[in-house]
Coordinates of C-alpha atoms and ligand atoms in Angstrom, one line a residue:
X395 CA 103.0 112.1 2.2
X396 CA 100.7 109.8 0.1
X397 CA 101.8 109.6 -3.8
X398 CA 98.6 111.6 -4.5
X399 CA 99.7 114.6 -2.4
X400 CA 103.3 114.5 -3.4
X401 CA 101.8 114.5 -7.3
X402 CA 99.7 117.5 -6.4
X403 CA 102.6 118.9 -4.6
X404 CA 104.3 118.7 -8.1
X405 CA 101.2 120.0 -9.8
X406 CA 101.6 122.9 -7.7
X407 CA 105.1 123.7 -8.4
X408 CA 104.8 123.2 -12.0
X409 CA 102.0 125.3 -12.4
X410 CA 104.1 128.2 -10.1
X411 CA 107.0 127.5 -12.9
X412 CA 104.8 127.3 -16.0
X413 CA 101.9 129.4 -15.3
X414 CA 99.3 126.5 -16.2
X415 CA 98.3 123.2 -14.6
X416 CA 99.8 120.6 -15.9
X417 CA 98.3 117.8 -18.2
X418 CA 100.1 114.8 -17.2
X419 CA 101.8 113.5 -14.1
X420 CA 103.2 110.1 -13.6
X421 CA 105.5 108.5 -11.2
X422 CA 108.0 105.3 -10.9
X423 CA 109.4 104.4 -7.9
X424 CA 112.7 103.4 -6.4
X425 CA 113.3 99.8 -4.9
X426 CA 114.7 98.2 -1.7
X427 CA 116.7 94.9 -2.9
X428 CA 115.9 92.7 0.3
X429 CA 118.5 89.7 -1.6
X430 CA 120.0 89.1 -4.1
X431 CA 122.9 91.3 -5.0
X432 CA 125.2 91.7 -8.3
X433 CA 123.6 88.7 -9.7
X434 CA 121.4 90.2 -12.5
X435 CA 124.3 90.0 -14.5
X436 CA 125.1 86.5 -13.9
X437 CA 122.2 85.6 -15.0
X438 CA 120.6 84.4 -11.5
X439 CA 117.8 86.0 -8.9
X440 CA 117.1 89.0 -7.2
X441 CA 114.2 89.6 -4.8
X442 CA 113.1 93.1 -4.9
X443 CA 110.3 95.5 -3.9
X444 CA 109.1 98.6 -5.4
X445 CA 109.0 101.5 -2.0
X446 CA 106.9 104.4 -1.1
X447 CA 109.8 106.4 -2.9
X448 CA 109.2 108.4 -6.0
X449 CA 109.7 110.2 -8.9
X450 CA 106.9 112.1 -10.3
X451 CA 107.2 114.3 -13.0
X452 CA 104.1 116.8 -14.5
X453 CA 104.4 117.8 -18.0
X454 CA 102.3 119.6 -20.5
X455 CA 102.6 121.2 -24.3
X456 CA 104.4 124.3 -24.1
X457 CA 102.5 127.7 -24.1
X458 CA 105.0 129.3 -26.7
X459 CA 106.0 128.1 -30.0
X460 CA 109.1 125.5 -29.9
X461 CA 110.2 122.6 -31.2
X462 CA 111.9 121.6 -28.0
X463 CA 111.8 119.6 -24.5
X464 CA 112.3 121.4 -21.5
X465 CA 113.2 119.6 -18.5
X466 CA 113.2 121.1 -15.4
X467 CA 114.1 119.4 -12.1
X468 CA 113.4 120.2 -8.5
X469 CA 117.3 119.6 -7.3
X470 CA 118.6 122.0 -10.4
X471 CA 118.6 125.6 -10.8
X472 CA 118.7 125.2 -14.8
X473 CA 116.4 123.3 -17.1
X474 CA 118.0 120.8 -19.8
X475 CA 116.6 121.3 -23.5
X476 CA 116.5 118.4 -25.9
X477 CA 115.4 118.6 -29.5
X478 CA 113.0 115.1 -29.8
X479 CA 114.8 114.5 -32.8
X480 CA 117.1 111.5 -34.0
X481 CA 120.1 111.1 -33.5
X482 CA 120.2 112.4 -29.9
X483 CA 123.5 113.1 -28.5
X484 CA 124.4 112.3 -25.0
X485 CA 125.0 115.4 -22.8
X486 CA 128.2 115.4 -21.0
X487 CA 129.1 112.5 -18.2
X488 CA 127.6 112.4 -15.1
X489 CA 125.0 114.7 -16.2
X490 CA 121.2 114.2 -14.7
X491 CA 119.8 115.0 -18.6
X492 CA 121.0 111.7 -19.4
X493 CA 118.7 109.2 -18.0
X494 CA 115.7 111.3 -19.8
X495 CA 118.1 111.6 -23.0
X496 CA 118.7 108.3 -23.3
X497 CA 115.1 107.3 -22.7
X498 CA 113.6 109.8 -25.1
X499 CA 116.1 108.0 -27.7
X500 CA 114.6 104.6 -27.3
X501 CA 111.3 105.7 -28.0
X502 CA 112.1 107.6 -31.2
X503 CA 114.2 104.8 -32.0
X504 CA 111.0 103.0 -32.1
X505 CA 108.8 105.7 -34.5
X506 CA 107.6 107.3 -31.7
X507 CA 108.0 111.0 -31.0
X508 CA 106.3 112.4 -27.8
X509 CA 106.8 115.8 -29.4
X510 CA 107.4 118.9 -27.8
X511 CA 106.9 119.1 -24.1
X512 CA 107.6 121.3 -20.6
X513 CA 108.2 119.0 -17.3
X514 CA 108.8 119.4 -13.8
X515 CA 110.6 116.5 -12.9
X516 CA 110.8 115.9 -8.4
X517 CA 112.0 112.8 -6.2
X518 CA 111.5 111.2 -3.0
X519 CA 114.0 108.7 -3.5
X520 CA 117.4 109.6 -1.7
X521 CA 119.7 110.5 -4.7
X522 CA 122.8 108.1 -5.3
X523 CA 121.8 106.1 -1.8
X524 CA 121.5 102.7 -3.8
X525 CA 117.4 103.1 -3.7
X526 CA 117.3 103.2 -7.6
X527 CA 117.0 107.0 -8.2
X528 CA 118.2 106.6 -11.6
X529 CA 115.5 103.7 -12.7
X530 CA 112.8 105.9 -10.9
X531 CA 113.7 108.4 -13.3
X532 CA 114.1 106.3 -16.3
X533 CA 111.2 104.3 -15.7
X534 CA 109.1 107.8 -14.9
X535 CA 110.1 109.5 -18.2
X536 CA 109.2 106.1 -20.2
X537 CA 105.6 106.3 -18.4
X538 CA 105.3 109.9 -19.6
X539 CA 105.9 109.0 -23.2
X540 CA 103.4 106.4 -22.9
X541 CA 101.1 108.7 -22.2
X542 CA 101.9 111.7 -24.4
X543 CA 102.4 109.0 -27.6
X544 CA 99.4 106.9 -26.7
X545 CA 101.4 104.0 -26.8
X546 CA 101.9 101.6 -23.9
X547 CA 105.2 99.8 -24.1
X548 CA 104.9 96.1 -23.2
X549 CA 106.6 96.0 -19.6
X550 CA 109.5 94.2 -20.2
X551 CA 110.3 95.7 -23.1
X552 CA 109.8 99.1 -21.2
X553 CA 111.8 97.5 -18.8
X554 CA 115.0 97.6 -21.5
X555 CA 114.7 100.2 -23.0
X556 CA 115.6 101.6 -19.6
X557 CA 118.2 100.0 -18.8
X558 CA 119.6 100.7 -22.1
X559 CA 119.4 104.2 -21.7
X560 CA 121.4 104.1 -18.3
X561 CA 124.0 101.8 -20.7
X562 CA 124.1 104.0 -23.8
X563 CA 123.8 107.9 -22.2
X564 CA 124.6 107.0 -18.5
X565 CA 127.2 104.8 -19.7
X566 CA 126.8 102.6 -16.4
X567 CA 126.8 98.9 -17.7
X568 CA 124.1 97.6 -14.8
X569 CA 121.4 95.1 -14.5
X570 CA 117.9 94.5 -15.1
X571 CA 116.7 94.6 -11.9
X572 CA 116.2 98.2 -10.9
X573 CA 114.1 98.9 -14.3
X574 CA 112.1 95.4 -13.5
X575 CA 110.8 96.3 -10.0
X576 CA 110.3 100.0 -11.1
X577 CA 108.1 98.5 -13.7
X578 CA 106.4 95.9 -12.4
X579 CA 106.6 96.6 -8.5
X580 CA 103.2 95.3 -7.1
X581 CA 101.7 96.5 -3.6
X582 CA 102.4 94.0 -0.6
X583 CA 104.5 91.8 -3.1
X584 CA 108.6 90.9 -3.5
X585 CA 109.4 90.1 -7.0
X586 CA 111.3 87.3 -7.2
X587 CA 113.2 88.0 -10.9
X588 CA 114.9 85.3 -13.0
X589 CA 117.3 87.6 -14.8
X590 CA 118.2 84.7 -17.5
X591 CA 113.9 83.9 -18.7
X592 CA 113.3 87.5 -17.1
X593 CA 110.0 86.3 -15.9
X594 CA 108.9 88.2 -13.0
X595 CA 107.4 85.8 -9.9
X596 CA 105.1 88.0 -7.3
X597 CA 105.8 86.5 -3.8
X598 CA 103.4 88.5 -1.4
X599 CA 104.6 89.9 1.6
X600 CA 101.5 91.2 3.6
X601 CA 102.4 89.8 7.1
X602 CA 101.5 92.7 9.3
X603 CA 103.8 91.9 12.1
X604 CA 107.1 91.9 9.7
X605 CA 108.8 95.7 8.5
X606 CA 111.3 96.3 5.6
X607 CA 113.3 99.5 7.4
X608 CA 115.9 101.6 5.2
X609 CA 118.8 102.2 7.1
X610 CA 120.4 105.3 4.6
X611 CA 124.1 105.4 5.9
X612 CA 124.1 109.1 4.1
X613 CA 127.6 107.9 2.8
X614 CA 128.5 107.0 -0.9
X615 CA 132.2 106.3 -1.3
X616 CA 133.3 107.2 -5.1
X617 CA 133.5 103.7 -6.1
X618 CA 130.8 102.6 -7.7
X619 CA 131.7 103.8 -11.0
X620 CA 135.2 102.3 -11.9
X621 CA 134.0 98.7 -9.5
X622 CA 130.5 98.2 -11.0
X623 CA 132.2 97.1 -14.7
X624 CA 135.2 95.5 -12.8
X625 CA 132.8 93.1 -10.9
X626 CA 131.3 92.4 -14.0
X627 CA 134.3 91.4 -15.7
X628 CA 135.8 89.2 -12.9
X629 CA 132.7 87.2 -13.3
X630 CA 132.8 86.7 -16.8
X631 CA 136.4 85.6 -16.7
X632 CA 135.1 83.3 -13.9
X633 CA 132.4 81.6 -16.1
X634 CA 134.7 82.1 -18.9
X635 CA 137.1 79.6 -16.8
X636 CA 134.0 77.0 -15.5
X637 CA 133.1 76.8 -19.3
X638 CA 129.2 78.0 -18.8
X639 CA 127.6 80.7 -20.1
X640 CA 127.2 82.6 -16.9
X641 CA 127.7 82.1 -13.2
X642 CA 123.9 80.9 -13.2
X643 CA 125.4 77.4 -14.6
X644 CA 128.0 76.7 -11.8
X645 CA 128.2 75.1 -8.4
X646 CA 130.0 76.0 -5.6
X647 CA 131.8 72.3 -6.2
X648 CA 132.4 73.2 -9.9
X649 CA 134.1 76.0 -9.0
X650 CA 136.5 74.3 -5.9
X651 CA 137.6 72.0 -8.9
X652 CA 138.6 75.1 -11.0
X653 CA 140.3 77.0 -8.2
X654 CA 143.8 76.5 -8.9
X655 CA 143.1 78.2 -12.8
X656 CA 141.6 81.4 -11.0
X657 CA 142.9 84.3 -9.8
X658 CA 141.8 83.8 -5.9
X659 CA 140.2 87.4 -6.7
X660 CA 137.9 85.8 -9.1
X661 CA 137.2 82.7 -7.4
X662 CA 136.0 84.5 -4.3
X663 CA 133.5 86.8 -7.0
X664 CA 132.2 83.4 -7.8
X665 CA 132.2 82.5 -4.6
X666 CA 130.0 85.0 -3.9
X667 CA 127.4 85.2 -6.9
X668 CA 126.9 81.5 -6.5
X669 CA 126.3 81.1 -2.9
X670 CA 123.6 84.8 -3.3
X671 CA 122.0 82.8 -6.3
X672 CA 121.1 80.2 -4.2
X673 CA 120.1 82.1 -1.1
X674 CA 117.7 84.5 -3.0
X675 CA 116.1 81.4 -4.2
X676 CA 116.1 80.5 -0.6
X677 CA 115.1 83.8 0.8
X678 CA 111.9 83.5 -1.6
X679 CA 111.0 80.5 -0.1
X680 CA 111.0 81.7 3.2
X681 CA 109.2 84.8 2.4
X682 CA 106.2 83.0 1.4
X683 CA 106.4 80.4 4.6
X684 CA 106.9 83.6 6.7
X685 CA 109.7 82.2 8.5
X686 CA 111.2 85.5 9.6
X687 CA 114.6 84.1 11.5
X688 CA 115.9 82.2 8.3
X689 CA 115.4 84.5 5.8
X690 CA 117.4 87.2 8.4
X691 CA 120.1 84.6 8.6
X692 CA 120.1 84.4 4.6
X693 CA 120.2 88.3 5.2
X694 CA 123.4 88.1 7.2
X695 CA 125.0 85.7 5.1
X696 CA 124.5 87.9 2.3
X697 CA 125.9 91.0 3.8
X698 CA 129.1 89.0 5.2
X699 CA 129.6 87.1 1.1
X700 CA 129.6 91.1 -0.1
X701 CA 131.8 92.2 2.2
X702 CA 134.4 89.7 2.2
X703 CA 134.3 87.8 -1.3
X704 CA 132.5 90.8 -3.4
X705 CA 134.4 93.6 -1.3
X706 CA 131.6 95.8 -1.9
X707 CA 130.6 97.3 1.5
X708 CA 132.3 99.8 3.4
X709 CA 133.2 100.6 7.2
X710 CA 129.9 102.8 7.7
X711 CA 127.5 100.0 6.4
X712 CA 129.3 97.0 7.9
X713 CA 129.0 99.5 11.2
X714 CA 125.1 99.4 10.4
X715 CA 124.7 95.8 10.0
X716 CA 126.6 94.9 13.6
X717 CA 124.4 97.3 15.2
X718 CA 121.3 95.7 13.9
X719 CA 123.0 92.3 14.2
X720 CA 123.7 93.0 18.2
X721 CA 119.8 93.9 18.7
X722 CA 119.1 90.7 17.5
X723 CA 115.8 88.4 17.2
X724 CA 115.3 89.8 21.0
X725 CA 115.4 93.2 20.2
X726 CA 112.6 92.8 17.0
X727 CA 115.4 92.9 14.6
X728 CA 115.4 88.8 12.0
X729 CA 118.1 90.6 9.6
X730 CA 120.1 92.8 7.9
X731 CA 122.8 93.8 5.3
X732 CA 123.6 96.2 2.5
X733 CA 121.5 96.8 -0.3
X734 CA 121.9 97.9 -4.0
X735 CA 125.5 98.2 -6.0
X736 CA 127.6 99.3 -2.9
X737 CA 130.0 101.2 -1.3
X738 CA 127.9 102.9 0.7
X739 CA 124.5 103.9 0.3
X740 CA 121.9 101.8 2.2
X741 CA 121.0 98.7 4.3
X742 CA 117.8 97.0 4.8
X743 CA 116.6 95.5 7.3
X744 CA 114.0 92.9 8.8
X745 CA 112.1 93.8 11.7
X746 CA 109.2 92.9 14.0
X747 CA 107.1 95.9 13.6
X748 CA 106.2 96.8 16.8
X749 CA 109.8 97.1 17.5
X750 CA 110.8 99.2 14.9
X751 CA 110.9 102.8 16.8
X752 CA 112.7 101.7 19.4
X753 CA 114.9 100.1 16.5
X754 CA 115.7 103.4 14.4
X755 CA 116.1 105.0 17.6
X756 CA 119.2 102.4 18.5
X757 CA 120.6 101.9 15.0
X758 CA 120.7 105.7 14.7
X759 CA 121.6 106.8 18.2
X760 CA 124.5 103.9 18.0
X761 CA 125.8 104.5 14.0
X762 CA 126.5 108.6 15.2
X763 CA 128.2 107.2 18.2
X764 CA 130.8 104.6 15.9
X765 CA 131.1 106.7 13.1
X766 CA 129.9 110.3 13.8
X767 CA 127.3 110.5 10.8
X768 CA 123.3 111.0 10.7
X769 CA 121.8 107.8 9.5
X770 CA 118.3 108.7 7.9
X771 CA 116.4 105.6 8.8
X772 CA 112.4 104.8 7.1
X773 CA 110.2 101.9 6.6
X774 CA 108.5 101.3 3.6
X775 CA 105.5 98.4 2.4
X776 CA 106.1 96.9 -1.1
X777 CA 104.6 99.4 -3.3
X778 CA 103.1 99.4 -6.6
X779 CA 105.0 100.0 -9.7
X780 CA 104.9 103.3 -12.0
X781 CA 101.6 104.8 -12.6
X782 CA 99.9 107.5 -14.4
X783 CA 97.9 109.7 -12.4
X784 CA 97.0 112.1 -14.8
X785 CA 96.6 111.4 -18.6
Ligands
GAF1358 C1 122.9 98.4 -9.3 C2 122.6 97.9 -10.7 F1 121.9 98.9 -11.4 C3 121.7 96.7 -10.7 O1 121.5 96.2 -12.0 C4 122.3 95.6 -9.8 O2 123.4 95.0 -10.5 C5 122.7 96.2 -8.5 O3 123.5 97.3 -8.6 C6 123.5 95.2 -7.6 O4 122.7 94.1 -7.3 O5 121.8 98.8 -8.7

């Protein structure tokens, strides 16, 4: 489905629930991270691209007289109500009314009140599969109150607000990447992200003979949470111990010289945002040069650096990666490895388009056999970045 007939697809549904078209619709989309992992917060690089994921919402004043915004959303029988004004409390953890709480609050924090509204909010990004559903939607409510307050944010400031919102009323401490390519995602285009300048570097990715597949491993082991904050403090007790500001300063040599103050857990968190820091920078290069084979091998060498220093994969995705490891250059496959905070969720791989049926047909056929699950496998171009597509 194009994004056009997925937002008249919402169009259609909103209008069933709110008996009129509506006046707005907008989407953000999810991302693929093809490098580049856990190292926002240090400071370093991620290369990530925007896919042909979504999450559009339609909106439109309310028929009746209220002073409040309803949300409704496809996955949930009951719509959320929030009064637009300040201060706006959080609703209870791990509720979906947060992301859209917590970005409503940054724009009244800034003097600007979108109002009273009704909206239909739907995705086609896999929920909790490490595609970014949560950015989608924070990124897709901030393009909404563009629209309904007339102002346009700047994007990196849009960009924070975002990610504060996920802080503040999602109370998950992440990144800036996921709010960055959401953003600024750009049609047949990586964005290679300095997350210390946070100045966003386009590196096109148009070869025709090269696919990005998304291998969903449709298991997400109850991790992420409580790990997420830990990783982040294990690094900053690493810089802490190098004496930099972040793990953006070091060396893999400065930190052999250290090892014998650190906690070998720590050192091999280093171990690991150092070496990825590097090979993102790496993987960009390689991108542009369209050399396929060594950006796969900076691929593999990322997966292995999570799984045994970071300890973020899991038996299901390290199953994935061997599959599409054994194919091989041969088989159409350059590289693969997990993608997005871990424990589950997805991997993404490199292939040689022309291979890629026969690909998903192995990596899926194989995956059930090892671990008895349904992988949900699709490829996706680098896609542009939210949009309005009615105002
Ligand atoms: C999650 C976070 F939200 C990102 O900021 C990033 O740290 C990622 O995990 C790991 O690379 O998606």
């Amino acid at each position: 489905m194009t994004l056009n007939e997925l937002a008249a697809h919402v169009a259609a549904e909103f209008q069933k629930i709110y008996a009129r078209p509506p006046r707005w619709i907008v989407a953000a989309p999810g991302r693929v991270n093809l490098i580049g992992e856990h190292t926002d917060y240090n400071d370093g690089f991620v290369l990530p691209m925007a896919i042909e994921r979504y999450t559009v919402i339609a909106a439109g004043r309310p028929a009746k007289d209220t002073k409040q915004i309803q949300l409704r959303s496809t996955c949930e029988d009951q719509p959320v109500t929030i009064d637009p004004v300040q201060p706006l409390k959080p609703f209870p953890k791990g509720a979906w009314a947060n992301y859209p709480a917590g970005v409503i609050a940054g724009f009244l924090a800034r003097g600007l009140n979108p109002g009273r509204f009704d909206a239909l909010i739907h995705s086609t990004v896999p929920l909790g599969g490490g595609l970014s559903s949560s950015a989608a939607l924070e990124v897709a409510v901030a393009t909404l109150l563009e629209v309904i307050t007339g102002r346009k944010l700047d994007p990196v400031e849009k960009a924070l607000l975002c990610q504060k919102a996920e802080h503040d009323y999602a109370g998950m401490p992440c990144g800036i990447m996921d709010q960055f390519i959401s953003v600024m995602g750009r049609e047949n285009h990586l964005l290679l992200l300095d997350c210390r300048s946070r100045k966003p570097e386009l590196v096109p990715m148009s070869d025709p003979s090269v696919t990005v597949l998304v291998i969903n491993s449709n298991v997400k082991h109850e991790l992420t949470g409580s790990e997420y904050p830990t990783r982040r403090k294990q690094c900053e007790t690493a810089a802490k111990i190098l004496g930099v500001p972040s793990l953006r300063d070091a060396t893999a040599d400065a930190l052999e010289s250290v090892r014998g103050k650190m906690d070998e857990v720590v050192f091999r968190r280093a171990c690991h945002v150092i070496s990825e820091i590097e090979r993102t920078v790496h993987a960009a290069e390689g991108v542009r040069a369209s050399n396929w084979p060594a950006v796969g091998q900076l691929m593999y060498a990322s997966h292995r650096s999570m799984r045994d220093d970071y300890e973020i994969s899991c038996r299901e995705i390290d199953a994935v990666v061997e599959i599409a490891e054994s194919i091989g250059i041969p088989g159409g496959v350059y590289g693969c490895r997990m993608t997005g905070g871990g424990f589950g969720g997805c991997a993404v791989a490199l292939a040689k388009s022309d291979a890629v049926a026969a690909i998903s047909q192995k990596i899926a056929a194989d995956y059930k056999k090892k671990t008895g699950i349904e992988a949900t496998i699709f490829v996706s171009r680098p896609a542009a970045g939210a949009t309005v597509i009615k105002a």
